[in-house]
Structures are given as structure tokens and as C-alpha cells.
């Protein structure tokens, strides 16, 4: 079969020749009903009978891989798509640097690989669960459609990891695949594996922040796994990254539109002080300081997803050739990090200071630094909107010591500027830095659904262009109840 095109003749669309891989096809078909049950129980609440204008991958050719059409979400063709195999690909880092990439799981690294695939897989359904209720309060049909696009593709990413588990990990892979459908975001007894995926996504501003900051962790982690010496994982992640870009676009443009609307409303009302929260809120838009608080929360939760700054797990995965660095092949060094060091942020005498550590154990820190740099880009755009409208206010990323639950700063409290403070001060002042219950209630009060084509809630601007170049009044979702 042609790897570029996807075979839609089996129940599970794929470009991995499932039709001739009977055992794996059977395992996946056996898993399918449980997945559909999970989608009905934990996927978008309502709208399952609505027609949604979604893109579906029909090819893995970067020049044209998706087609758009109306689909009912439960009928979405969740497929298994791997980027084309690179001929003679070599392991690009670690002890096995320069050896041919593995097409099968190397026995000695089986447990490590399985763990990373399971962690990656666990985040995908978790995000769908977190976003389950948002459809009910969508600010427009355009946004509703974007939410569902993100949801079905996270579902597909789960399929991608389940395929790897079922094809390459035998019985324990099948058990892990079942567990992925059993855990639930925020569940007391059986939560999702990583912290940020057990938090609530209560409103659309949180959704945009999540898709900007947490999906961007996904981007960094997928880039690192795309370097893997285990070729099927590399190829899977490479294609997932193609879809991931849209998720971050939803976040970045979503926040831009919220900021734009707030600034426009303030200007129209003649408000000169953007920190006059009561006055701004009275206009029915979200004030910039509250946007900053949401940003503080989601950025700090996402930083936790990189694990500890100094990590032997990360060093072992790199040495083994399983998980590389962001843009590994473009880095000019020995790709083994035998004598290299990397400056790691540590808490010394009550201050955050950079200290050189062996680069191998500092890989989480390095990836996190790459991530922070990537996060700044969107912020420059949001700040441009603010300054262009004539306001003197800047959104900023909080210090890495702020609000952390994992790593070097998990046992201390810090202000967004990185000043260490005691428990009492934190408890007294945290409402200034992360959204308070009252902020949540205010945002919730704005979350009334808008379902007329071409109409938008008053707290968000319309997008500059439509999806698939559709006109402004396009009916992205034909709502059926
Ligand atoms: N929460 O050596 P350490 C995405 C655990 S997002 C809870 O510091 P390591 C997406 C850790 O498991 C990307 N536990 O860290 C986005 C370990 O436990 P065990 C998802 C945590 O292993 C939006 C212990 O602490 N993909 O795709 O170097 C929507 C010590 O660990 C957390 C991946 O993450 C936490 N935050 O690094 C949809 C890639 N952090 O094993 C999707 C795969 C650490 O000792 N995962 N722990 O019991 C990895 O590469 C690594 O496992 C981690 C942690 C980066 C997560």
C-alpha cells in the first residue's frame, strides 16, 4: 500500500497495512467498542448527533493531508497514521548514536518505552474529559467547531498510542490500552497520570490557555519522542505534530481575540486604567489582570509537566536512544552529552540560581527552557494588541518558582516575580496571582452560549479568517439535540 494515503476499507483507517496484520487489527477492533463507550460517557457532553465541520486526515503528505466535511463526532474516522518511514534512518543520540533505528522494541528498553508511551497516551483522553462540558457555553459556532476538532484529534492521538501498545507490547500493552480508558481526569481513585490533566477546564478562557500552554508542552514532548530511536514511535509523533499545530493556533488566537475584545471595549468606553477591574467587568469583558491570573495558573501547571529539573529518568531515556532533545538533529554537539553541562535553576540560600549540572540529567530543564522560549512568542502578539489599542499593560510569564508542585520549587512559595514568600503571605495573597473563586464566578457569568451562525459572545472578537476559508456566517456546527 501507499504509505502517503490512508486505507479506509478497514473499520480503523490506517496507513500501517492493518488489513494484513490480522492480530493487531483484531486487538484494535476489540478495543474499539470500549473507546466508543468512553467517547459517549466522557467525550463532549451533548452535540453527539450534530453535524460538525471537521477535518479528517486522509494522507500523511505534508502538502495536503486533511479534508473537511460535516461529520457526526461518534462517526469520526479515528485512524492510525504514521509519517512515512525515512530510509536508513539512524538513531540520532545516546549510546546507540549512529546505529540503525529500531523497527522493533529493544528488549532492554521495553519497560522504559512502554512507560513513556502510556504517559503520552494518558494525556490525550484526559484533555477530552477536561473539556467535556465546554460545548454548552461556546461563544460561537466557529469556536464550538474548533473545540470538537481538538477533541476528536486528541481521541486520534490516543488511538496512535494504543496502536503502539497493541502492536509492540503484547499482552501488557493490551492491558495498558484498557487502563487508558479506565482512568478519569480528576477522579479520586483513578486519576490521570500527570498533574495538569486532573485540573478542571471550567471556562473558555481556561480552554484557550490550556491549548496555548499545555498543548505546547505536548508539542515539546512529541518533538522529543519524534527523535526516538524506536522508529514507529518517532513516525507516530511526527504525524501527531502536524495536527497539534492547530490546537496551539486555537489557543493563541483565542487569547488574542479575548484581549482584543477587552481592549476595544475599554477604548470605546473611554477607560484609561486597564487595572480598574470593576469598571472593565461592567462592560461584560474579561479584564487584563484576570487574563494574567489565568495565564499564571496554566503556565505554572504546564511547567510541572516537564518533571524535575534534574532527572535520572530523563538521562536514562536519552542514553537509551528513546527520548531526545527538541530539534535534536539540528543541535551541533556529540549527541551523547558525555562531558557537557547545562545551567539548572536551583534553590540556593533562598534564591533561584543557575548552577551547572551534567547536561544528561538536566534534560528536563533544557526542554522546559525551550518551552518557555516558545511560549514567549504568543505573548508578544497579545501585548502588541494591547499596545496598539493604546494601553500601557503587559502580560508576562510568571517566574518558574511560582506555584509549582513538581521539582526544585515544589516546597516553597514565590510571587510571580520570583520573590520567595512564607505560607501565610501566600495564603493571604494568592488570589492576586491565580484566579480566585470570585474571578471564576465572574468569568462563568459571561459563559452563555452563542449558536447563531456568524455571531460571537460579547467578551471575544471574531476571528480574522474562517476555518477552511469559510465565510464569517458559515454554519460550522448544525446543532441537533
Ligand atoms: N505529575 O524524574 P522525574 C500532551 C513523576 S502533553 C505527576 O522528575 P521524568 C497533551 C514521574 O512520572 C505531553 N507525576 O520526571 C497536551 C516519576 O514517577 P515514577 C505528554 C509526575 O520521568 C494537551 C517521578 O515523578 N507527554 O501531549 O524525567 C492535550 C519523578 O519523575 C509529574 C509526555 O509527558 C507530573 N507533572 O519526566 C493533550 C511525554 N512529573 O515513574 C495532550 C512522556 C513527573 O518515579 N513523559 N512526575 O513513579 C515523559 O517524558 C516523562 O515521564 C515526564 C516526567 C516528562 C512526564
Short mmCIF file of C-alpha atoms in Angstrom, two decimals, residues 46-471:
data_model
loop_
_atom_site.label_atom_id
_atom_site.label_comp_id
_atom_site.label_asym_id
_atom_site.label_seq_id
_atom_site.Cartn_x
_atom_site.Cartn_y
_atom_site.Cartn_z
CA UNK A 46 -24.31 16.85 24.02
CA UNK A 47 -23.78 17.53 20.31
CA UNK A 48 -23.15 13.86 19.53
CA UNK A 49 -25.88 13.96 16.89
CA UNK A 50 -24.84 17.34 15.49
CA UNK A 51 -23.05 17.66 12.20
CA UNK A 52 -19.66 19.27 12.74
CA UNK A 53 -17.46 20.68 10.00
CA UNK A 54 -14.30 18.69 10.81
CA UNK A 55 -11.06 17.93 9.11
CA UNK A 56 -10.11 14.27 8.80
CA UNK A 57 -6.66 13.07 7.79
CA UNK A 58 -6.70 11.16 4.52
CA UNK A 59 -2.99 11.27 3.82
CA UNK A 60 0.26 11.96 5.62
CA UNK A 61 1.62 14.03 2.76
CA UNK A 62 2.56 17.41 4.28
CA UNK A 63 1.38 19.15 1.09
CA UNK A 64 -2.22 18.09 1.65
CA UNK A 65 -3.31 15.67 4.32
CA UNK A 66 -6.78 16.64 5.52
CA UNK A 67 -10.20 17.08 4.08
CA UNK A 68 -13.09 18.99 5.58
CA UNK A 69 -16.65 17.81 5.76
CA UNK A 70 -19.67 17.58 8.05
CA UNK A 71 -19.35 14.59 10.38
CA UNK A 72 -21.19 13.42 13.48
CA UNK A 73 -18.50 13.06 16.10
CA UNK A 74 -19.15 9.41 17.00
CA UNK A 75 -18.75 8.64 13.26
CA UNK A 76 -15.38 10.39 13.04
CA UNK A 77 -12.82 8.05 11.48
CA UNK A 78 -10.19 7.79 14.18
CA UNK A 79 -7.28 6.42 12.22
CA UNK A 80 -3.76 5.17 12.76
CA UNK A 81 -1.37 7.31 10.80
CA UNK A 82 2.39 7.21 10.83
CA UNK A 83 4.62 9.64 8.97
CA UNK A 84 6.47 7.95 6.11
CA UNK A 85 9.49 5.88 7.07
CA UNK A 86 12.77 7.65 6.45
CA UNK A 87 15.08 5.33 4.57
CA UNK A 88 18.16 4.24 6.53
CA UNK A 89 17.22 6.38 9.50
CA UNK A 90 19.86 6.32 12.24
CA UNK A 91 19.42 6.74 15.97
CA UNK A 92 20.25 10.43 16.39
CA UNK A 93 21.53 10.50 20.02
CA UNK A 94 22.58 8.50 23.07
CA UNK A 95 24.66 5.34 23.47
CA UNK A 96 23.40 3.93 20.19
CA UNK A 97 24.10 7.11 18.24
CA UNK A 98 24.51 6.34 14.53
CA UNK A 99 23.13 2.78 14.71
CA UNK A 100 20.11 1.95 12.52
CA UNK A 101 16.80 2.98 14.10
CA UNK A 102 14.88 0.10 15.69
CA UNK A 103 11.81 -1.24 13.95
CA UNK A 104 11.05 -3.49 16.94
CA UNK A 105 11.20 -2.73 20.65
CA UNK A 106 14.68 -3.41 22.03
CA UNK A 107 14.17 -5.85 24.93
CA UNK A 108 16.35 -3.95 27.40
CA UNK A 109 14.33 -0.74 26.96
CA UNK A 110 10.89 -2.28 26.83
CA UNK A 111 9.68 -1.08 30.24
CA UNK A 112 11.01 2.44 29.72
CA UNK A 113 9.42 2.76 26.30
CA UNK A 114 6.12 1.41 27.49
CA UNK A 115 6.05 3.89 30.38
CA UNK A 116 6.65 6.87 28.09
CA UNK A 117 4.02 5.71 25.59
CA UNK A 118 1.50 5.15 28.37
CA UNK A 119 2.15 8.61 29.87
CA UNK A 120 1.79 10.21 26.47
CA UNK A 121 -1.37 8.19 25.78
CA UNK A 122 -2.90 9.08 29.14
CA UNK A 123 -2.85 12.81 28.46
CA UNK A 124 -4.92 12.54 25.28
CA UNK A 125 -8.24 11.25 26.66
CA UNK A 126 -7.62 13.29 29.81
CA UNK A 127 -7.86 16.56 27.88
CA UNK A 128 -11.10 15.44 26.21
CA UNK A 129 -12.53 14.68 29.66
CA UNK A 130 -11.41 18.06 30.97
CA UNK A 131 -13.14 19.84 28.08
CA UNK A 132 -16.28 17.75 28.20
CA UNK A 133 -18.68 20.48 29.31
CA UNK A 134 -17.39 23.39 27.25
CA UNK A 135 -19.67 22.82 24.27
CA UNK A 136 -22.59 24.08 26.33
CA UNK A 137 -21.07 27.55 26.68
CA UNK A 138 -19.28 28.06 23.38
CA UNK A 139 -19.00 31.73 22.36
CA UNK A 140 -19.75 30.90 18.69
CA UNK A 141 -20.21 28.03 16.25
CA UNK A 142 -16.69 28.70 15.00
CA UNK A 143 -15.28 28.11 18.49
CA UNK A 144 -17.55 25.15 19.08
CA UNK A 145 -16.20 23.52 15.95
CA UNK A 146 -12.60 24.18 16.99
CA UNK A 147 -13.24 22.60 20.38
CA UNK A 148 -14.62 19.48 18.73
CA UNK A 149 -11.76 19.37 16.23
CA UNK A 150 -9.29 19.41 19.11
CA UNK A 151 -11.31 16.74 20.92
CA UNK A 152 -11.54 14.28 18.03
CA UNK A 153 -7.84 14.69 17.29
CA UNK A 154 -6.88 14.08 20.91
CA UNK A 155 -9.01 10.95 20.56
CA UNK A 156 -6.97 10.04 17.49
CA UNK A 157 -3.75 10.60 19.41
CA UNK A 158 -4.99 8.12 21.96
CA UNK A 159 -5.50 5.64 19.11
CA UNK A 160 -1.95 6.36 17.96
CA UNK A 161 -0.50 5.33 21.34
CA UNK A 162 -2.86 2.37 21.68
CA UNK A 163 -1.69 1.09 18.31
CA UNK A 164 1.92 1.14 19.52
CA UNK A 165 0.97 -0.62 22.75
CA UNK A 166 -1.04 -3.32 21.00
CA UNK A 167 1.36 -3.90 18.16
CA UNK A 168 4.63 -3.89 20.05
CA UNK A 169 3.93 -4.75 23.69
CA UNK A 170 1.81 -7.90 23.56
CA UNK A 171 -0.36 -8.69 26.49
CA UNK A 172 0.82 -5.97 28.84
CA UNK A 173 0.34 -3.49 26.00
CA UNK A 174 -3.28 -4.59 25.71
CA UNK A 175 -3.74 -4.22 29.46
CA UNK A 176 -2.28 -0.72 29.39
CA UNK A 177 -4.61 0.15 26.49
CA UNK A 178 -7.58 -0.88 28.64
CA UNK A 179 -6.28 1.15 31.58
CA UNK A 180 -6.15 4.24 29.37
CA UNK A 181 -9.93 4.00 29.07
CA UNK A 182 -10.40 3.32 32.77
CA UNK A 183 -8.59 6.25 34.38
CA UNK A 184 -10.52 9.52 34.56
CA UNK A 185 -9.38 13.12 34.81
CA UNK A 186 -9.80 14.35 38.38
CA UNK A 187 -11.05 11.00 39.70
CA UNK A 188 -10.09 10.44 43.33
CA UNK A 189 -9.41 6.74 42.99
CA UNK A 190 -8.22 6.51 39.44
CA UNK A 191 -6.89 9.86 38.25
CA UNK A 192 -4.94 10.63 35.09
CA UNK A 193 -1.18 10.30 35.47
CA UNK A 194 0.08 13.88 35.28
CA UNK A 195 -1.00 16.77 37.47
CA UNK A 196 -2.26 19.30 34.90
CA UNK A 197 -4.54 16.67 33.39
CA UNK A 198 -6.53 16.35 36.60
CA UNK A 199 -7.33 20.06 36.80
CA UNK A 200 -10.65 21.48 35.69
CA UNK A 201 -11.12 23.44 32.48
CA UNK A 202 -14.13 25.39 33.74
CA UNK A 203 -14.48 28.05 31.06
CA UNK A 204 -13.36 29.08 27.60
CA UNK A 205 -10.54 31.30 28.77
CA UNK A 206 -9.11 28.24 30.51
CA UNK A 207 -9.59 26.25 27.33
CA UNK A 208 -7.61 28.79 25.32
CA UNK A 209 -4.90 28.91 27.98
CA UNK A 210 -4.80 25.10 28.05
CA UNK A 211 -4.46 24.81 24.30
CA UNK A 212 -1.80 27.52 24.30
CA UNK A 213 0.29 26.35 27.26
CA UNK A 214 -0.47 22.67 27.87
CA UNK A 215 -0.73 21.63 24.23
CA UNK A 216 2.61 23.36 23.81
CA UNK A 217 4.09 21.01 26.40
CA UNK A 218 2.60 18.32 24.14
CA UNK A 219 4.46 19.86 21.22
CA UNK A 220 7.80 19.79 23.08
CA UNK A 221 7.32 16.24 24.38
CA UNK A 222 6.21 14.98 20.97
CA UNK A 223 9.23 16.63 19.34
CA UNK A 224 11.49 14.83 21.83
CA UNK A 225 9.76 11.50 21.24
CA UNK A 226 9.82 12.10 17.47
CA UNK A 227 13.62 11.85 17.77
CA UNK A 228 13.28 8.37 19.27
CA UNK A 229 15.43 5.52 18.05
CA UNK A 230 12.27 3.40 18.17
CA UNK A 231 11.13 4.28 14.68
CA UNK A 232 7.38 3.56 14.96
CA UNK A 233 7.19 5.98 17.92
CA UNK A 234 9.13 8.59 16.00
CA UNK A 235 6.90 8.30 12.96
CA UNK A 236 3.71 8.38 15.06
CA UNK A 237 4.78 11.52 16.88
CA UNK A 238 5.84 13.23 13.68
CA UNK A 239 2.34 12.97 12.30
CA UNK A 240 0.72 13.94 15.59
CA UNK A 241 2.70 17.18 15.50
CA UNK A 242 1.01 18.11 12.23
CA UNK A 243 -2.36 18.07 13.98
CA UNK A 244 -1.06 19.61 17.19
CA UNK A 245 -0.25 22.88 15.42
CA UNK A 246 -3.96 23.66 15.03
CA UNK A 247 -4.57 23.11 18.75
CA UNK A 248 -2.00 25.73 19.66
CA UNK A 249 -3.42 28.02 16.99
CA UNK A 250 -6.80 27.74 18.73
CA UNK A 251 -5.14 28.78 22.00
CA UNK A 252 -3.05 31.59 20.62
CA UNK A 253 -5.77 33.16 18.50
CA UNK A 254 -8.38 32.54 21.19
CA UNK A 255 -6.42 34.56 23.73
CA UNK A 256 -5.63 37.21 21.10
CA UNK A 257 -9.36 37.59 20.43
CA UNK A 258 -10.21 37.87 24.14
CA UNK A 259 -7.51 40.51 24.66
CA UNK A 260 -8.62 42.36 21.53
CA UNK A 261 -12.23 42.50 22.64
CA UNK A 262 -11.30 43.71 26.12
CA UNK A 263 -9.06 46.45 24.75
CA UNK A 264 -11.65 47.56 22.18
CA UNK A 265 -14.39 47.68 24.81
CA UNK A 266 -12.20 49.67 27.22
CA UNK A 267 -11.31 52.12 24.48
CA UNK A 268 -14.92 52.57 23.37
CA UNK A 269 -15.94 53.24 26.98
CA UNK A 270 -13.12 55.71 27.49
CA UNK A 271 -11.46 53.66 30.24
CA UNK A 272 -7.86 54.74 30.71
CA UNK A 273 -6.82 52.41 33.51
CA UNK A 274 -6.93 48.72 32.46
CA UNK A 275 -6.48 47.66 36.09
CA UNK A 276 -9.79 49.24 37.10
CA UNK A 277 -11.31 45.80 37.26
CA UNK A 278 -14.82 46.75 38.35
CA UNK A 279 -15.21 49.27 35.54
CA UNK A 280 -13.88 46.86 32.92
CA UNK A 281 -16.00 43.97 34.11
CA UNK A 282 -19.09 46.16 33.97
CA UNK A 283 -18.56 46.21 30.19
CA UNK A 284 -19.04 42.44 30.07
CA UNK A 285 -15.45 41.68 29.06
CA UNK A 286 -12.60 39.99 30.90
CA UNK A 287 -10.17 42.46 32.45
CA UNK A 288 -6.47 42.09 31.64
CA UNK A 289 -5.38 41.38 35.25
CA UNK A 290 -7.73 38.38 35.32
CA UNK A 291 -6.33 37.17 32.00
CA UNK A 292 -2.87 37.46 33.58
CA UNK A 293 -4.02 35.34 36.54
CA UNK A 294 -5.31 32.60 34.25
CA UNK A 295 -2.05 32.76 32.36
CA UNK A 296 -0.08 32.41 35.62
CA UNK A 297 -2.09 29.34 36.54
CA UNK A 298 -1.86 27.49 33.24
CA UNK A 299 1.79 28.28 32.63
CA UNK A 300 2.82 27.06 36.09
CA UNK A 301 0.71 23.89 35.78
CA UNK A 302 2.29 23.23 32.39
CA UNK A 303 5.83 23.72 33.72
CA UNK A 304 5.15 20.84 36.11
CA UNK A 305 4.67 18.56 33.11
CA UNK A 306 8.40 18.65 32.40
CA UNK A 307 9.20 16.67 35.59
CA UNK A 308 12.11 17.51 37.90
CA UNK A 309 14.87 19.79 36.64
CA UNK A 310 17.41 17.10 37.45
CA UNK A 311 16.17 13.67 36.46
CA UNK A 312 17.86 10.31 36.06
CA UNK A 313 14.75 9.07 34.22
CA UNK A 314 15.39 11.68 31.55
CA UNK A 315 19.11 10.83 31.43
CA UNK A 316 18.36 7.12 31.06
CA UNK A 317 15.81 7.71 28.29
CA UNK A 318 18.34 9.85 26.40
CA UNK A 319 21.23 7.40 26.85
CA UNK A 320 18.99 4.59 25.67
CA UNK A 321 18.10 6.49 22.49
CA UNK A 322 14.41 6.57 23.45
CA UNK A 323 13.70 10.28 24.06
CA UNK A 324 15.86 13.03 22.59
CA UNK A 325 16.00 16.79 22.79
CA UNK A 326 13.91 19.41 20.99
CA UNK A 327 15.34 19.64 17.44
CA UNK A 328 18.00 17.07 18.35
CA UNK A 329 19.27 16.60 14.81
CA UNK A 330 19.82 20.35 14.43
CA UNK A 331 21.97 20.64 17.54
CA UNK A 332 25.70 20.88 16.91
CA UNK A 333 27.30 18.63 19.53
CA UNK A 334 28.23 14.96 20.15
CA UNK A 335 24.56 13.98 20.80
CA UNK A 336 25.79 11.93 23.73
CA UNK A 337 26.41 14.67 26.28
CA UNK A 338 29.23 12.80 27.89
CA UNK A 339 31.11 15.77 29.32
CA UNK A 340 28.60 18.55 28.75
CA UNK A 341 26.95 20.63 31.43
CA UNK A 342 23.76 22.68 31.46
CA UNK A 343 22.81 25.53 33.80
CA UNK A 344 19.95 24.36 36.00
CA UNK A 345 17.82 26.59 38.21
CA UNK A 346 18.24 25.63 41.85
CA UNK A 347 17.09 26.98 45.13
CA UNK A 348 20.21 28.20 46.93
CA UNK A 349 20.14 30.27 50.13
CA UNK A 350 16.56 31.22 49.45
CA UNK A 351 17.24 32.32 45.88
CA UNK A 352 16.73 30.74 42.45
CA UNK A 353 20.16 30.47 40.84
CA UNK A 354 21.56 28.72 37.79
CA UNK A 355 24.10 26.01 38.63
CA UNK A 356 25.93 23.86 36.10
CA UNK A 357 24.82 20.23 36.22
CA UNK A 358 25.69 17.32 33.95
CA UNK A 359 23.70 18.01 30.78
CA UNK A 360 22.41 14.44 30.75
CA UNK A 361 20.49 14.73 33.98
CA UNK A 362 19.41 18.29 33.09
CA UNK A 363 17.40 17.33 30.02
CA UNK A 364 14.01 18.13 31.54
CA UNK A 365 15.29 21.59 32.44
CA UNK A 366 16.62 22.12 28.94
CA UNK A 367 13.32 21.11 27.34
CA UNK A 368 11.48 23.34 29.76
CA UNK A 369 13.72 26.27 28.79
CA UNK A 370 12.99 25.58 25.11
CA UNK A 371 9.32 25.52 26.02
CA UNK A 372 9.44 28.85 27.87
CA UNK A 373 11.08 30.46 24.87
CA UNK A 374 8.36 29.10 22.64
CA UNK A 375 5.67 30.44 24.99
CA UNK A 376 7.01 33.98 24.73
CA UNK A 377 6.11 34.27 21.04
CA UNK A 378 2.36 34.33 21.54
CA UNK A 379 2.71 36.73 24.39
CA UNK A 380 4.43 39.24 22.17
CA UNK A 381 1.37 39.12 19.90
CA UNK A 382 -1.07 39.62 22.78
CA UNK A 383 1.00 42.53 24.08
CA UNK A 384 1.06 44.04 20.61
CA UNK A 385 -2.75 44.07 20.62
CA UNK A 386 -2.71 45.84 23.98
CA UNK A 387 -0.14 48.45 22.98
CA UNK A 388 -1.71 49.04 19.57
CA UNK A 389 -5.02 49.86 21.25
CA UNK A 390 -3.08 52.39 23.32
CA UNK A 391 -2.85 50.71 26.73
CA UNK A 392 0.19 50.51 28.92
CA UNK A 393 -0.14 46.97 30.25
CA UNK A 394 1.98 43.89 29.60
CA UNK A 395 1.12 40.23 30.02
CA UNK A 396 4.16 38.34 31.31
CA UNK A 397 5.14 34.77 32.10
CA UNK A 398 5.46 34.23 35.85
CA UNK A 399 8.78 33.14 37.34
CA UNK A 400 9.41 29.37 37.24
CA UNK A 401 9.39 29.25 41.05
CA UNK A 402 5.76 30.40 41.09
CA UNK A 403 3.01 27.92 42.04
CA UNK A 404 4.93 24.72 41.42
CA UNK A 405 4.04 21.19 42.50
CA UNK A 406 6.93 19.32 40.86
CA UNK A 407 10.69 19.83 41.00
CA UNK A 408 13.06 22.21 42.77
CA UNK A 409 10.42 24.75 43.80
CA UNK A 410 7.63 22.48 44.90
CA UNK A 411 8.14 23.11 48.62
CA UNK A 412 8.38 26.89 48.51
CA UNK A 413 6.04 29.71 47.67
CA UNK A 414 7.01 32.53 45.35
CA UNK A 415 5.40 35.60 43.84
CA UNK A 416 5.06 35.77 40.03
CA UNK A 417 8.25 37.87 40.14
CA UNK A 418 10.11 35.02 41.84
CA UNK A 419 10.33 36.52 45.31
CA UNK A 420 10.16 33.75 47.91
CA UNK A 421 7.41 34.25 50.48
CA UNK A 422 6.14 32.35 53.52
CA UNK A 423 2.98 30.24 53.71
CA UNK A 424 0.97 32.94 55.46
CA UNK A 425 1.78 35.55 52.79
CA UNK A 426 0.99 33.07 50.03
CA UNK A 427 -2.36 32.19 51.56
CA UNK A 428 -3.21 35.82 52.04
CA UNK A 429 -2.16 37.00 48.59
CA UNK A 430 -2.58 34.09 46.19
CA UNK A 431 -5.91 35.48 45.00
CA UNK A 432 -3.92 38.36 43.47
CA UNK A 433 -1.96 35.93 41.29
CA UNK A 434 -4.14 32.96 40.47
CA UNK A 435 -7.88 33.14 39.75
CA UNK A 436 -9.99 33.34 42.91
CA UNK A 437 -13.43 31.80 43.30
CA UNK A 438 -14.85 35.25 42.62
CA UNK A 439 -12.87 35.59 39.37
CA UNK A 440 -14.17 32.17 38.37
CA UNK A 441 -17.74 33.25 39.07
CA UNK A 442 -17.33 36.40 37.03
CA UNK A 443 -15.93 34.52 34.04
CA UNK A 444 -18.64 31.88 34.40
CA UNK A 445 -21.26 34.65 34.29
CA UNK A 446 -20.06 35.56 30.78
CA UNK A 447 -20.18 32.00 29.51
CA UNK A 448 -23.53 31.98 27.78
CA UNK A 449 -23.69 30.05 24.53
CA UNK A 450 -23.97 31.78 21.17
CA UNK A 451 -25.25 29.46 18.47
CA UNK A 452 -26.33 31.81 15.64
CA UNK A 453 -24.00 31.48 12.64
CA UNK A 454 -21.67 34.48 12.42
CA UNK A 455 -22.47 35.70 15.94
CA UNK A 456 -19.96 35.92 18.80
CA UNK A 457 -20.25 36.35 22.55
CA UNK A 458 -19.60 39.92 23.68
CA UNK A 459 -16.36 39.02 25.50
CA UNK A 460 -14.46 37.78 22.43
CA UNK A 461 -13.70 39.21 18.98
CA UNK A 462 -14.49 37.29 15.80
CA UNK A 463 -11.54 35.52 14.16
CA UNK A 464 -9.72 37.19 11.26
CA UNK A 465 -10.33 34.26 8.91
CA UNK A 466 -12.65 31.28 8.90
CA UNK A 467 -11.66 27.62 9.06
CA UNK A 468 -11.01 26.23 5.58
CA UNK A 469 -11.51 29.81 4.36
CA UNK A 470 -15.22 29.68 5.08
CA UNK A 471 -17.14 32.99 5.27
#
